[in-house]
Coordinates of C-alpha atoms in Angstrom, one line a residue:
X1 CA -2.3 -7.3 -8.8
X2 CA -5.7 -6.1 -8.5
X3 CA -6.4 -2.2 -8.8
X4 CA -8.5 -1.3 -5.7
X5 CA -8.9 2.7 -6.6
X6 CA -11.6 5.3 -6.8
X7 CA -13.3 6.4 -9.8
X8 CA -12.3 9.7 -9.6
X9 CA -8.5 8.6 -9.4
X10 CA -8.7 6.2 -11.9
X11 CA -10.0 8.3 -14.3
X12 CA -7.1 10.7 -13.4
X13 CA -4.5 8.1 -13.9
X14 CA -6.0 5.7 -16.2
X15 CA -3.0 6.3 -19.1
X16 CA -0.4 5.1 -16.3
X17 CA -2.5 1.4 -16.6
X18 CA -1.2 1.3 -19.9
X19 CA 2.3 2.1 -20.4
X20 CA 5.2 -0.3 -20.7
X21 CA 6.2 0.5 -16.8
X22 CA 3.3 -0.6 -15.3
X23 CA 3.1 -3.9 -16.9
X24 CA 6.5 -4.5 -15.4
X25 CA 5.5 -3.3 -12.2
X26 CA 2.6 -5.8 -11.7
X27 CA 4.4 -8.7 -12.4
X28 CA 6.9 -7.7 -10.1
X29 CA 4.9 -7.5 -7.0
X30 CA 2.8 -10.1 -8.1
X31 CA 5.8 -12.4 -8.3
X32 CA 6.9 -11.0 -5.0
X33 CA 4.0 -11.7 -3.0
X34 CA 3.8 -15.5 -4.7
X35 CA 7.0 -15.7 -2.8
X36 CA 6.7 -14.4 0.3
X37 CA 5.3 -12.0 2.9
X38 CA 5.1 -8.5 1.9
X39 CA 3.3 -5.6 3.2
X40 CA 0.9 -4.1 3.3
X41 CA -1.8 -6.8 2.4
X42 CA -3.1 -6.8 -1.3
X43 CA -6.1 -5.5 -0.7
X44 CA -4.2 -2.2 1.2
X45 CA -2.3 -1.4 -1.7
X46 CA -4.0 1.3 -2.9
X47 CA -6.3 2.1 0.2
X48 CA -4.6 5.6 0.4
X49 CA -6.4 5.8 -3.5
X50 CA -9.8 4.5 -1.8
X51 CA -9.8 6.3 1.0
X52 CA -9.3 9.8 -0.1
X53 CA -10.7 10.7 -3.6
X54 CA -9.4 13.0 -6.1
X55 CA -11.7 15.8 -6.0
X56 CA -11.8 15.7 -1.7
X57 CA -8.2 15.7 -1.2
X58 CA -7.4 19.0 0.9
X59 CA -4.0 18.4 2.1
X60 CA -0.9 15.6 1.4
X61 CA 1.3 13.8 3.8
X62 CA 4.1 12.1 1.7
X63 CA 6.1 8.9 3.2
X64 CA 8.6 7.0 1.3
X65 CA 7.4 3.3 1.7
X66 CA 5.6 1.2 3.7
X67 CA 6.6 0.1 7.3
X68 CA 7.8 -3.4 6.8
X69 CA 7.2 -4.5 9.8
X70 CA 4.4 -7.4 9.6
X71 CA 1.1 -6.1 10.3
X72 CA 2.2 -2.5 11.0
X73 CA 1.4 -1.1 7.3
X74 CA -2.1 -1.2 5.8
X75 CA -1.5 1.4 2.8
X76 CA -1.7 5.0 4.6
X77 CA 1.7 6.2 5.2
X78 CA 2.3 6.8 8.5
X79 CA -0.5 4.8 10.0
X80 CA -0.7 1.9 11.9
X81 CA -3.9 -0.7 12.2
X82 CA -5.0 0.2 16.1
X83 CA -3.7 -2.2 19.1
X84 CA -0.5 -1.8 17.3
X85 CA 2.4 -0.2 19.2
X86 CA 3.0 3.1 16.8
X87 CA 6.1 3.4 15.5
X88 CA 8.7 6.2 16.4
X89 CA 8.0 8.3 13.7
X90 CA 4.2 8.6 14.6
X91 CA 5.0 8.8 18.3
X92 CA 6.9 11.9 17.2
X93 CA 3.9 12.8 14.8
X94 CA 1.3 12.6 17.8
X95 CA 3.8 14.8 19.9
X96 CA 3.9 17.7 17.4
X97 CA 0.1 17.4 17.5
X98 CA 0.2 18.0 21.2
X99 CA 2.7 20.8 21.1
X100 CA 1.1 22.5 18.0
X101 CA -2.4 22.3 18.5
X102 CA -2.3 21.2 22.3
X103 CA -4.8 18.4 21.7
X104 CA -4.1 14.4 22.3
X105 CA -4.2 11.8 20.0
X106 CA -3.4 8.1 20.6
X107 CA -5.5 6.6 18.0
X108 CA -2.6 5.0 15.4
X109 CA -5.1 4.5 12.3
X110 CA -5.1 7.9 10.6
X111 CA -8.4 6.8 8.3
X112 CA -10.1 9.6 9.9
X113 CA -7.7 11.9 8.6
X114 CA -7.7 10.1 5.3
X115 CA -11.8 10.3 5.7
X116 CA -11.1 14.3 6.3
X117 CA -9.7 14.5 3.0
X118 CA -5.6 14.0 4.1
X119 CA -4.2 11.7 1.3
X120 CA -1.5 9.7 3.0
X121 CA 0.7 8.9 0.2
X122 CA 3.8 6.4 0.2
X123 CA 6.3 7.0 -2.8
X124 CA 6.0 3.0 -2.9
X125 CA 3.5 1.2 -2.4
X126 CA 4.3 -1.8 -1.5
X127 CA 7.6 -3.7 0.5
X128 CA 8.9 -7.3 1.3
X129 CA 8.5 -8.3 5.1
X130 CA 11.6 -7.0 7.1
X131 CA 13.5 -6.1 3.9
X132 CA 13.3 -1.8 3.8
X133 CA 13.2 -0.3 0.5
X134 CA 13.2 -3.6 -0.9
X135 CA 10.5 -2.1 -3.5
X136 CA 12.3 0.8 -4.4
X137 CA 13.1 1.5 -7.6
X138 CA 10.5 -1.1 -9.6
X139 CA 7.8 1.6 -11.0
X140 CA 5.9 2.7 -7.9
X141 CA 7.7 6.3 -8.0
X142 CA 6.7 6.9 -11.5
X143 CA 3.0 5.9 -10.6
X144 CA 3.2 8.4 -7.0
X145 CA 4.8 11.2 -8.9
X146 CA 2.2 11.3 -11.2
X147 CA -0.9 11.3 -8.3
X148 CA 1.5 14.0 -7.2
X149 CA 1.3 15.9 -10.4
X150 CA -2.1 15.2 -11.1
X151 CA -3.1 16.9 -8.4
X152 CA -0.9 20.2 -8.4
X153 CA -2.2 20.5 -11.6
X154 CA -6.1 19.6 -11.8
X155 CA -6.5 21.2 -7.9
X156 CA -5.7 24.4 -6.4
X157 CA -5.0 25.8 -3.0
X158 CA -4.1 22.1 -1.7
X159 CA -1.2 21.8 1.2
X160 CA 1.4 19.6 0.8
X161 CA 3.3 18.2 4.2
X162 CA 6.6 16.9 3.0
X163 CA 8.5 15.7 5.7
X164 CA 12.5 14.9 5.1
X165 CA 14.9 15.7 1.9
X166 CA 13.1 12.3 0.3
X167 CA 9.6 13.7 0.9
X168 CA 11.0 17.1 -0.5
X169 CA 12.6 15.6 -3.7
X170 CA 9.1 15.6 -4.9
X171 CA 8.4 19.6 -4.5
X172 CA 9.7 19.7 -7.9
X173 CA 6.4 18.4 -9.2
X174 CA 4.3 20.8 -7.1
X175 CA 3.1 24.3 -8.0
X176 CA 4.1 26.4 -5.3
X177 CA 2.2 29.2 -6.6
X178 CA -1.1 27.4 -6.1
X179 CA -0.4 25.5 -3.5
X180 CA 0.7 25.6 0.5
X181 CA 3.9 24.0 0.6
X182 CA 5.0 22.6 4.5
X183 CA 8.5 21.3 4.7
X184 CA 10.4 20.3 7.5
X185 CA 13.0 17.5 8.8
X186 CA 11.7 13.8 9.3
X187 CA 10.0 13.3 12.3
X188 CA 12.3 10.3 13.0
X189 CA 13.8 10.0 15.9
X190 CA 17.4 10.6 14.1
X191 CA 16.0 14.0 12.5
X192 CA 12.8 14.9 14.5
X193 CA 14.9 17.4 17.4
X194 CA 16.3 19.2 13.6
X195 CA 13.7 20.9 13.4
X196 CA 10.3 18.8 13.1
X197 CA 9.4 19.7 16.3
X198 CA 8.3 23.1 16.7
X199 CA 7.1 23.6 13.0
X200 CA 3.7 23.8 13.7
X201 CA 2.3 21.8 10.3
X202 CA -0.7 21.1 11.7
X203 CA -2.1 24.6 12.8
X204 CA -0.7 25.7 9.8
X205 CA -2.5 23.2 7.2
X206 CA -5.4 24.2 9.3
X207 CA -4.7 28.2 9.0
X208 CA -4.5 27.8 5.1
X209 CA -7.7 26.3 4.8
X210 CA -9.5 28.6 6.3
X211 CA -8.4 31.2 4.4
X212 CA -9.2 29.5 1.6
X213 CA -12.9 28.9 2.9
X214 CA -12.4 25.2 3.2
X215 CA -13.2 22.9 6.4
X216 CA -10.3 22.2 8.9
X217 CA -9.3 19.1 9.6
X218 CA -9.5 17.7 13.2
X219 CA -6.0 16.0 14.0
X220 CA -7.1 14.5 17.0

């Protein structure tokens, strides 16, 4: 498995290369895409990691693991490669972005957002075709916990967007007193009416930056 990450965030996790975990870890996935289709493609993996550095990231959107779905996933959670039908969960996404900020947005690659300093995070990285979760539980949490931690610890006055009780698991690793903390229901369409819609994390990621002196980001 090839590392494809940014200097800044390899020199932040550099000690997870080298414990006992991550050796496991690689030869898993490398055995599992050997032996069939997984998502997203190898060199996605760590896109989230390229796209967004360490020292830019200004707010976190945490997913769980990749959509599984061929050619849906390409290593931002949440996103989908444009010309792709979105899925229901960023349907729902995009709708909150209408009724929050009243603004449209049909453009299903969330790069720009990534670009903006959003670091679109999956728990795990990486999935076999059709097979949910199927990745869970091999090492990736260990790795994404610690990005979490690094950066509630190295950064201040970041937002974190955690979206369902899996997303919210991880606010144990976050320091609340430094950082903007968003929860809410999934925006699935089995949770999204419980309370995703209406809460407003969007124009209220953007209202914490600006106190903080920092540049909005533009959603749409």
């Amino acid at each position: 498995m090839t590392v494809r990450i940014e200097a800044s965030w390899k020199k932040q996790l550099q000690s997870e290369f080298e414990k006992p975990y991550w050796e496991k870890l690689t030869a898993f996935v490398k055995s599992e895409y050997a032996a069939g289709l997984c998502c997203p493609q190898g060199k996605n993996i760590f896109r989230a990691f390229e796209l967004t550095p360490f020292n830019d990231v200004k707010a976190v959107i945490l997913g769980q693991d990749p959509y599984h779905t061929p050619g849906a996933a390409m290593g931002l959670c949440f996103s989908v490669p444009d010309g792709n039908r979105p899925q229901p969960s960023l349907q729902n996404i995009f709708q909150e972005i209408g009724n929050d900020l009243g603004v449209t947005r049909s453009k299903t690659d969330l790069s720009d957002w990534a670009g903006q300093g959003v670091f679109l995070l999956n728990s795990v990285l990486t999935v076999r075709a059709r097979e949910a979760g199927s990745h869970a539980g091999k090492g990736w949490e260990t790795f994404t916990d610690s990005a979490i931690k690094r950066l509630s610890e190295q950064r201040d006055n970041l937002v974190f967007i955690l979206w369902g009780s899996y997303a919210m698991s991880k606010k144990a690793f976050i320091d609340s007193a430094k950082h903007f903390v968003i929860t809410s229901p999934h925006p699935s369409p089995f949770s999204a009416h419980k309370g995703f819609f209406g809460s407003k994390p969007f124009s209220r990621t953007n209202g914490y930056l600006v106190s903080k002196e920092k540049t909005p980001i533009d959603w749409a």
